[in-house]
Structures are given as structure tokens and as C-alpha cells.
């Protein structure tokens, strides 16, 4: 019995994400929670002839939806409009994410919690702090989904170099907003990064860091990335389920995590940077984070990106963490 709950299931991401997850036999029950239209989306999805049962839960039914969940995916909250930063969403989304994390602590304290709601750099610390407050925090079970940055990096690189297949995984570290997104293009084979001129490298890096803005601008007030995010969110969720439900090994995704999830492999990095949260490649295990892959050697160019990302991340993390008071 594996219950997966989508919080914000009737939204732009929630609907296609639910559709993609409905196709998986690893999920026995898909519970769709939203403050609007969840029963309608659930009724629609429930006619699809795959294994999982689908239920819809409205505004007052969060506890019922979350009860006993194996995995909770959170794309609830408002998206950006042109001219906004992700941090501008904090005012509204911080409270939404806090209340959902409270629901997790009450109803499914052992669940894997996958955070999509922006600003991810701050909403993940909010979830962790709420779970700490209730004494149910397990750093191996809370993830900020930064997979869309990896998906974009793979796609954009393949557009420049047809020799690189779009499915090639690229390591993207840091956080999930602008300068905190640090693609490690030096890791690509055949000296790909060295084959680019400085202008080309700057342009590609900027496109990966600001891919979200491209979509916000093109949607012109109607929201941000939903379909590509649903794809990325489903990929991440299904990888995690394969590891935690079937025990499959060797599954790696980038994720924004609390570094206590693997103290050994992150100790040196943490000491050097003072960061508590960071996006790194994670190998899933039976209990969530199996191990965090050590930061590979970065180029001088990438170190300069990191030098800009780290102070910004620290500000974002402090903002999220201080939103919740945890008594000692
Ligand atoms: P949307 O407005 O289309 O959908 C959000 C849904 O959340 C709505 O259906 C809304 O009713 C619901 N909701 C609001 N408050 C809720 C609550 N308290 N409980 C349950 N549901 C609630 O927005 P969207 O385009 O789906 O984006 C959702 C969030 O995901 C935004 O914050 C956006 O910035 C973020 N996002 C993150 C990434 C990423 O890479 N991590 C990518 C794209 C979007
Ligand atoms: C994205 O990267 O597309 C999301 O974080 C949504 C946004 O606000 O850009």
C-alpha cells in the first residue's frame, strides 16, 4: 500500500503531475488535495484504467488526504508573474508550505516530502523546521525538487551540441533560483565546456540559470513552467519510489537537501561554506537519501559562480528557517 499525496493537485503543475503519476504501478493510492477543484480532477483521473485508486480532498480535508502517506509532493502555492523573483512568492507560499508541513507532522511523520513550491531555497528549510519543531525531522526524507534545472541543462546543451543526447544527465548544484543555480558543464565528456567560447559559456549558463524566466515571460502573466515541471517532478518522484518501494539501487537525481542527510560526504563542503542546505546529486536508498555524492572538482569558472551563489543561498535559507521558531 503506497499512498502518494499531491498537495496543490488541481493547479498548473498538480494536474499534469497527477496524470503522470497515475501511470505508475508503484502507487496504489493517489490522493489529490487542493483548496479548489480537487474532487473534479480526482473524478476525471479516476477513470484511467491503471492500478491506483484516486481520491479527491477539498479545503477542509487536508488531514484525511495526508493520513498514512508514503510520499507527499507539494506544488501548492502561487506562481510568478513577469517581473517577479521567486523570493517575491515567499509572502504567500511560506505560510501555505508551513501549514502543509504541519499536516505532514500530524498525519504522516514518516513520509518522504518533495517540495516544488517556490522559493524552494526557503520553503525546504520551512518544512525541515516544522518537522524539527514536532520532533519528527529526518533529513533523508525531505527534498527540494531542483530536477527542472537538470532537465533544462540537458536540453539546452543538446541543442548546442547534437553529439550530446538530450537524455544526458548534467550535474546542477546550489539552489533553485537565478544565480544559485550552478550547472557543472565541466563534467560533460569530450571537453564540452572547453570547446565553447567564453561568450557561449556565459550564454548557456545564463539560460540554465534563468530558464524559468523564459517561460514566465512567454506565458505573459498566466503563470510559470507547469508541463516541464510536471515531467521533472514525476521523474524525481518515480525514481524515489523505485528506490524506496522496490529497492532499486544506483538511481541518482539532483535535489536540494539538508546536508545532515549525509554528514560524512558533505562535512568538508559544509565546513568550507557554512551552508546547511544545498542541491547536490543524491543517490536514493531504501530510506530516501542513500548518499549524497561528493562535490566534484569544479572549474575556475564554476567556482566563481559558486562564490556568487553561496551568500545568496545563505540569505534564502535564513529567511525560510527563521519563519518557524523551534524551541531548543
Ligand atoms: P497554480 O496556481 O497553477 O497551482 C497551485 C495550486 O495550489 C492551485 O490549484 C491552488 O488552489 C493550490 N493551493 C493554494 N493554496 C493551497 C493550500 N493551502 N493547500 C493546497 N493547495 C493549495 O501554480 P503552479 O504553476 O502549479 O505552481 C505552483 C508552485 O510551484 C509555484 O510556487 C511555482 O513557483 C512553483 N514551481 C516550482 C518549480 C520548481 O522547479 N521547483 C517549477 C515550476 C513552478
Ligand atoms: C521554474 O524554474 O520554472 C520555476 O521555478 C518557476 C519559476 O518561477 O520560474
JSON list of N, CA and C in Angstrom, two decimals, residues 46 144 222 276:
[
{"chain": "A", "resi": 46, "resn": "UNK", "atom": "N", "xyz": [-9.69, 9.37, -12.05]},
{"chain": "A", "resi": 46, "resn": "UNK", "atom": "CA", "xyz": [-10.03, 8.05, -11.51]},
{"chain": "A", "resi": 46, "resn": "UNK", "atom": "C", "xyz": [-10.58, 7.10, -12.58]},
{"chain": "A", "resi": 144, "resn": "UNK", "atom": "N", "xyz": [13.97, 19.22, -1.86]},
{"chain": "A", "resi": 144, "resn": "UNK", "atom": "CA", "xyz": [13.52, 20.28, -2.76]},
{"chain": "A", "resi": 144, "resn": "UNK", "atom": "C", "xyz": [13.77, 19.76, -4.17]},
{"chain": "A", "resi": 222, "resn": "UNK", "atom": "N", "xyz": [0.27, 34.45, -17.23]},
{"chain": "A", "resi": 222, "resn": "UNK", "atom": "CA", "xyz": [-0.56, 33.26, -16.97]},
{"chain": "A", "resi": 222, "resn": "UNK", "atom": "C", "xyz": [0.18, 32.19, -16.16]},
{"chain": "A", "resi": 276, "resn": "UNK", "atom": "N", "xyz": [23.90, 24.87, 5.29]},
{"chain": "A", "resi": 276, "resn": "UNK", "atom": "CA", "xyz": [23.18, 23.74, 5.87]},
{"chain": "A", "resi": 276, "resn": "UNK", "atom": "C", "xyz": [22.36, 23.00, 4.80]}
]
